[in-house]
């Protein structure tokens, strides 16, 4: 019997993200075995966004922090950089040091 699910090949580096606070690669939690630890995950695709990213993150975090103060609400922000040539990841990692809830993924391609 044929499976109804696509057979998707995952590369080893897709299981990890770069923690901007430690500059180390850390494993993503498993959707299958780990309990949910966040109420909301904001995923931001970024390609050559070094100039736009800091202001957008400021506005995003301001909104999410206001919501978090109103109720028990947890969130994380993941920026996915798909091979930017303008130092988007470096800019993001610098800005993210001021925010407690940020993660980064950079494509190695």
JSON list of N, CA, C and O in Angstrom, two decimals, residues 14-47:
[
{"chain": "A", "resi": 14, "resn": "UNK", "atom": "N", "xyz": [19.01, 20.78, 8.72]},
{"chain": "A", "resi": 14, "resn": "UNK", "atom": "CA", "xyz": [17.64, 21.26, 8.89]},
{"chain": "A", "resi": 14, "resn": "UNK", "atom": "C", "xyz": [17.07, 20.96, 10.27]},
{"chain": "A", "resi": 14, "resn": "UNK", "atom": "O", "xyz": [15.99, 21.42, 10.62]},
{"chain": "A", "resi": 15, "resn": "UNK", "atom": "N", "xyz": [17.78, 20.20, 11.06]},
{"chain": "A", "resi": 15, "resn": "UNK", "atom": "CA", "xyz": [17.33, 19.87, 12.40]},
{"chain": "A", "resi": 15, "resn": "UNK", "atom": "C", "xyz": [17.85, 20.85, 13.45]},
{"chain": "A", "resi": 15, "resn": "UNK", "atom": "O", "xyz": [17.60, 20.70, 14.63]},
{"chain": "A", "resi": 16, "resn": "UNK", "atom": "N", "xyz": [18.59, 21.86, 13.01]},
{"chain": "A", "resi": 16, "resn": "UNK", "atom": "CA", "xyz": [19.25, 22.78, 13.92]},
{"chain": "A", "resi": 16, "resn": "UNK", "atom": "C", "xyz": [19.01, 24.23, 13.54]},
{"chain": "A", "resi": 16, "resn": "UNK", "atom": "O", "xyz": [18.72, 24.53, 12.39]},
{"chain": "A", "resi": 17, "resn": "UNK", "atom": "N", "xyz": [19.13, 25.12, 14.50]},
{"chain": "A", "resi": 17, "resn": "UNK", "atom": "CA", "xyz": [19.08, 26.55, 14.26]},
{"chain": "A", "resi": 17, "resn": "UNK", "atom": "C", "xyz": [20.26, 27.20, 14.96]},
{"chain": "A", "resi": 17, "resn": "UNK", "atom": "O", "xyz": [20.84, 26.63, 15.88]},
{"chain": "A", "resi": 18, "resn": "UNK", "atom": "N", "xyz": [20.60, 28.38, 14.52]},
{"chain": "A", "resi": 18, "resn": "UNK", "atom": "CA", "xyz": [21.70, 29.13, 15.12]},
{"chain": "A", "resi": 18, "resn": "UNK", "atom": "C", "xyz": [21.15, 30.04, 16.22]},
{"chain": "A", "resi": 18, "resn": "UNK", "atom": "O", "xyz": [20.36, 30.93, 15.95]},
{"chain": "A", "resi": 19, "resn": "UNK", "atom": "N", "xyz": [21.57, 29.79, 17.45]},
{"chain": "A", "resi": 19, "resn": "UNK", "atom": "CA", "xyz": [21.14, 30.62, 18.57]},
{"chain": "A", "resi": 19, "resn": "UNK", "atom": "C", "xyz": [21.93, 31.92, 18.52]},
{"chain": "A", "resi": 19, "resn": "UNK", "atom": "O", "xyz": [23.15, 31.91, 18.67]},
{"chain": "A", "resi": 20, "resn": "UNK", "atom": "N", "xyz": [21.27, 33.06, 18.29]},
{"chain": "A", "resi": 20, "resn": "UNK", "atom": "CA", "xyz": [22.01, 34.31, 18.15]},
{"chain": "A", "resi": 20, "resn": "UNK", "atom": "C", "xyz": [22.68, 34.78, 19.45]},
{"chain": "A", "resi": 20, "resn": "UNK", "atom": "O", "xyz": [23.60, 35.57, 19.41]},
{"chain": "A", "resi": 21, "resn": "UNK", "atom": "N", "xyz": [22.23, 34.26, 20.58]},
{"chain": "A", "resi": 21, "resn": "UNK", "atom": "CA", "xyz": [22.82, 34.68, 21.85]},
{"chain": "A", "resi": 21, "resn": "UNK", "atom": "C", "xyz": [24.13, 33.94, 22.14]},
{"chain": "A", "resi": 21, "resn": "UNK", "atom": "O", "xyz": [25.03, 34.49, 22.74]},
{"chain": "A", "resi": 22, "resn": "UNK", "atom": "N", "xyz": [24.21, 32.68, 21.70]},
{"chain": "A", "resi": 22, "resn": "UNK", "atom": "CA", "xyz": [25.41, 31.89, 21.96]},
{"chain": "A", "resi": 22, "resn": "UNK", "atom": "C", "xyz": [26.23, 31.66, 20.69]},
{"chain": "A", "resi": 22, "resn": "UNK", "atom": "O", "xyz": [27.36, 31.18, 20.78]},
{"chain": "A", "resi": 23, "resn": "UNK", "atom": "N", "xyz": [25.65, 31.97, 19.53]},
{"chain": "A", "resi": 23, "resn": "UNK", "atom": "CA", "xyz": [26.27, 31.74, 18.23]},
{"chain": "A", "resi": 23, "resn": "UNK", "atom": "C", "xyz": [26.57, 30.26, 18.00]},
{"chain": "A", "resi": 23, "resn": "UNK", "atom": "O", "xyz": [27.47, 29.89, 17.28]},
{"chain": "A", "resi": 24, "resn": "UNK", "atom": "N", "xyz": [25.77, 29.40, 18.65]},
{"chain": "A", "resi": 24, "resn": "UNK", "atom": "CA", "xyz": [25.94, 27.95, 18.50]},
{"chain": "A", "resi": 24, "resn": "UNK", "atom": "C", "xyz": [24.70, 27.36, 17.85]},
{"chain": "A", "resi": 24, "resn": "UNK", "atom": "O", "xyz": [23.60, 27.91, 17.94]},
{"chain": "A", "resi": 25, "resn": "UNK", "atom": "N", "xyz": [24.88, 26.22, 17.20]},
{"chain": "A", "resi": 25, "resn": "UNK", "atom": "CA", "xyz": [23.76, 25.50, 16.60]},
{"chain": "A", "resi": 25, "resn": "UNK", "atom": "C", "xyz": [23.08, 24.69, 17.69]},
{"chain": "A", "resi": 25, "resn": "UNK", "atom": "O", "xyz": [23.74, 24.03, 18.49]},
{"chain": "A", "resi": 26, "resn": "UNK", "atom": "N", "xyz": [21.73, 24.77, 17.72]},
{"chain": "A", "resi": 26, "resn": "UNK", "atom": "CA", "xyz": [20.94, 24.02, 18.69]},
{"chain": "A", "resi": 26, "resn": "UNK", "atom": "C", "xyz": [19.85, 23.25, 17.96]},
{"chain": "A", "resi": 26, "resn": "UNK", "atom": "O", "xyz": [19.36, 23.69, 16.92]},
{"chain": "A", "resi": 27, "resn": "UNK", "atom": "N", "xyz": [19.47, 22.12, 18.51]},
{"chain": "A", "resi": 27, "resn": "UNK", "atom": "CA", "xyz": [18.45, 21.28, 17.88]},
{"chain": "A", "resi": 27, "resn": "UNK", "atom": "C", "xyz": [17.06, 21.86, 18.08]},
{"chain": "A", "resi": 27, "resn": "UNK", "atom": "O", "xyz": [16.73, 22.36, 19.15]},
{"chain": "A", "resi": 28, "resn": "UNK", "atom": "N", "xyz": [16.26, 21.80, 17.01]},
{"chain": "A", "resi": 28, "resn": "UNK", "atom": "CA", "xyz": [14.85, 22.16, 17.13]},
{"chain": "A", "resi": 28, "resn": "UNK", "atom": "C", "xyz": [14.15, 21.09, 17.94]},
{"chain": "A", "resi": 28, "resn": "UNK", "atom": "O", "xyz": [14.50, 19.92, 17.89]},
{"chain": "A", "resi": 29, "resn": "UNK", "atom": "N", "xyz": [13.11, 21.46, 18.69]},
{"chain": "A", "resi": 29, "resn": "UNK", "atom": "CA", "xyz": [12.32, 20.42, 19.36]},
{"chain": "A", "resi": 29, "resn": "UNK", "atom": "C", "xyz": [11.57, 19.58, 18.33]},
{"chain": "A", "resi": 29, "resn": "UNK", "atom": "O", "xyz": [11.30, 20.04, 17.22]},
{"chain": "A", "resi": 30, "resn": "UNK", "atom": "N", "xyz": [11.24, 18.39, 18.69]},
{"chain": "A", "resi": 30, "resn": "UNK", "atom": "CA", "xyz": [10.52, 17.48, 17.80]},
{"chain": "A", "resi": 30, "resn": "UNK", "atom": "C", "xyz": [9.02, 17.72, 17.91]},
{"chain": "A", "resi": 30, "resn": "UNK", "atom": "O", "xyz": [8.47, 17.81, 19.02]},
{"chain": "A", "resi": 31, "resn": "UNK", "atom": "N", "xyz": [8.34, 17.82, 16.79]},
{"chain": "A", "resi": 31, "resn": "UNK", "atom": "CA", "xyz": [6.89, 17.97, 16.79]},
{"chain": "A", "resi": 31, "resn": "UNK", "atom": "C", "xyz": [6.21, 16.68, 17.23]},
{"chain": "A", "resi": 31, "resn": "UNK", "atom": "O", "xyz": [5.07, 16.69, 17.70]},
{"chain": "A", "resi": 32, "resn": "UNK", "atom": "N", "xyz": [6.91, 15.57, 17.08]},
{"chain": "A", "resi": 32, "resn": "UNK", "atom": "CA", "xyz": [6.31, 14.27, 17.38]},
{"chain": "A", "resi": 32, "resn": "UNK", "atom": "C", "xyz": [6.49, 13.86, 18.84]},
{"chain": "A", "resi": 32, "resn": "UNK", "atom": "O", "xyz": [5.61, 13.21, 19.39]},
{"chain": "A", "resi": 33, "resn": "UNK", "atom": "N", "xyz": [7.59, 14.25, 19.47]},
{"chain": "A", "resi": 33, "resn": "UNK", "atom": "CA", "xyz": [7.87, 13.73, 20.81]},
{"chain": "A", "resi": 33, "resn": "UNK", "atom": "C", "xyz": [7.95, 14.78, 21.91]},
{"chain": "A", "resi": 33, "resn": "UNK", "atom": "O", "xyz": [7.80, 14.45, 23.07]},
{"chain": "A", "resi": 34, "resn": "UNK", "atom": "N", "xyz": [8.18, 16.04, 21.58]},
{"chain": "A", "resi": 34, "resn": "UNK", "atom": "CA", "xyz": [8.32, 17.08, 22.60]},
{"chain": "A", "resi": 34, "resn": "UNK", "atom": "C", "xyz": [6.99, 17.81, 22.80]},
{"chain": "A", "resi": 34, "resn": "UNK", "atom": "O", "xyz": [6.27, 18.09, 21.84]},
{"chain": "A", "resi": 35, "resn": "UNK", "atom": "N", "xyz": [6.69, 18.12, 24.04]},
{"chain": "A", "resi": 35, "resn": "UNK", "atom": "CA", "xyz": [5.48, 18.88, 24.35]},
{"chain": "A", "resi": 35, "resn": "UNK", "atom": "C", "xyz": [5.62, 20.31, 23.82]},
{"chain": "A", "resi": 35, "resn": "UNK", "atom": "O", "xyz": [6.73, 20.83, 23.73]},
{"chain": "A", "resi": 36, "resn": "UNK", "atom": "N", "xyz": [4.50, 20.93, 23.49]},
{"chain": "A", "resi": 36, "resn": "UNK", "atom": "CA", "xyz": [4.53, 22.31, 23.02]},
{"chain": "A", "resi": 36, "resn": "UNK", "atom": "C", "xyz": [5.07, 23.22, 24.11]},
{"chain": "A", "resi": 36, "resn": "UNK", "atom": "O", "xyz": [4.71, 23.09, 25.27]},
{"chain": "A", "resi": 37, "resn": "UNK", "atom": "N", "xyz": [5.96, 24.11, 23.72]},
{"chain": "A", "resi": 37, "resn": "UNK", "atom": "CA", "xyz": [6.55, 25.03, 24.70]},
{"chain": "A", "resi": 37, "resn": "UNK", "atom": "C", "xyz": [6.21, 26.48, 24.39]},
{"chain": "A", "resi": 37, "resn": "UNK", "atom": "O", "xyz": [6.57, 27.36, 25.16]},
{"chain": "A", "resi": 38, "resn": "UNK", "atom": "N", "xyz": [5.52, 26.73, 23.28]},
{"chain": "A", "resi": 38, "resn": "UNK", "atom": "CA", "xyz": [5.17, 28.09, 22.87]},
{"chain": "A", "resi": 38, "resn": "UNK", "atom": "C", "xyz": [3.71, 28.16, 22.49]},
{"chain": "A", "resi": 38, "resn": "UNK", "atom": "O", "xyz": [3.14, 27.21, 21.98]},
{"chain": "A", "resi": 39, "resn": "UNK", "atom": "N", "xyz": [3.12, 29.35, 22.73]},
{"chain": "A", "resi": 39, "resn": "UNK", "atom": "CA", "xyz": [1.77, 29.60, 22.24]},
{"chain": "A", "resi": 39, "resn": "UNK", "atom": "C", "xyz": [1.79, 30.04, 20.78]},
{"chain": "A", "resi": 39, "resn": "UNK", "atom": "O", "xyz": [0.86, 29.77, 20.03]},
{"chain": "A", "resi": 40, "resn": "UNK", "atom": "N", "xyz": [2.86, 30.73, 20.39]},
{"chain": "A", "resi": 40, "resn": "UNK", "atom": "CA", "xyz": [2.94, 31.27, 19.03]},
{"chain": "A", "resi": 40, "resn": "UNK", "atom": "C", "xyz": [4.38, 31.25, 18.54]},
{"chain": "A", "resi": 40, "resn": "UNK", "atom": "O", "xyz": [5.29, 31.65, 19.27]},
{"chain": "A", "resi": 41, "resn": "UNK", "atom": "N", "xyz": [4.56, 30.80, 17.32]},
{"chain": "A", "resi": 41, "resn": "UNK", "atom": "CA", "xyz": [5.85, 30.91, 16.64]},
{"chain": "A", "resi": 41, "resn": "UNK", "atom": "C", "xyz": [5.65, 31.80, 15.42]},
{"chain": "A", "resi": 41, "resn": "UNK", "atom": "O", "xyz": [4.81, 31.52, 14.58]},
{"chain": "A", "resi": 42, "resn": "UNK", "atom": "N", "xyz": [6.42, 32.88, 15.36]},
{"chain": "A", "resi": 42, "resn": "UNK", "atom": "CA", "xyz": [6.39, 33.79, 14.22]},
{"chain": "A", "resi": 42, "resn": "UNK", "atom": "C", "xyz": [7.59, 33.46, 13.35]},
{"chain": "A", "resi": 42, "resn": "UNK", "atom": "O", "xyz": [8.73, 33.53, 13.81]},
{"chain": "A", "resi": 43, "resn": "UNK", "atom": "N", "xyz": [7.31, 33.06, 12.11]},
{"chain": "A", "resi": 43, "resn": "UNK", "atom": "CA", "xyz": [8.39, 32.72, 11.19]},
{"chain": "A", "resi": 43, "resn": "UNK", "atom": "C", "xyz": [8.50, 33.83, 10.15]},
{"chain": "A", "resi": 43, "resn": "UNK", "atom": "O", "xyz": [7.52, 34.15, 9.47]},
{"chain": "A", "resi": 44, "resn": "UNK", "atom": "N", "xyz": [9.69, 34.41, 10.04]},
{"chain": "A", "resi": 44, "resn": "UNK", "atom": "CA", "xyz": [9.92, 35.53, 9.14]},
{"chain": "A", "resi": 44, "resn": "UNK", "atom": "C", "xyz": [10.91, 35.11, 8.07]},
{"chain": "A", "resi": 44, "resn": "UNK", "atom": "O", "xyz": [12.09, 34.91, 8.35]},
{"chain": "A", "resi": 45, "resn": "UNK", "atom": "N", "xyz": [10.44, 34.96, 6.81]},
{"chain": "A", "resi": 45, "resn": "UNK", "atom": "CA", "xyz": [11.39, 34.69, 5.73]},
{"chain": "A", "resi": 45, "resn": "UNK", "atom": "C", "xyz": [12.17, 35.97, 5.43]},
{"chain": "A", "resi": 45, "resn": "UNK", "atom": "O", "xyz": [11.59, 37.06, 5.38]},
{"chain": "A", "resi": 46, "resn": "UNK", "atom": "N", "xyz": [13.47, 35.85, 5.26]},
{"chain": "A", "resi": 46, "resn": "UNK", "atom": "CA", "xyz": [14.30, 37.04, 5.03]},
{"chain": "A", "resi": 46, "resn": "UNK", "atom": "C", "xyz": [15.32, 36.74, 3.93]},
{"chain": "A", "resi": 46, "resn": "UNK", "atom": "O", "xyz": [16.07, 35.78, 4.03]},
{"chain": "A", "resi": 47, "resn": "UNK", "atom": "N", "xyz": [15.32, 37.58, 2.93]},
{"chain": "A", "resi": 47, "resn": "UNK", "atom": "CA", "xyz": [16.33, 37.49, 1.88]},
{"chain": "A", "resi": 47, "resn": "UNK", "atom": "C", "xyz": [16.77, 38.91, 1.55]},
{"chain": "A", "resi": 47, "resn": "UNK", "atom": "O", "xyz": [15.97, 39.72, 1.08]}
]
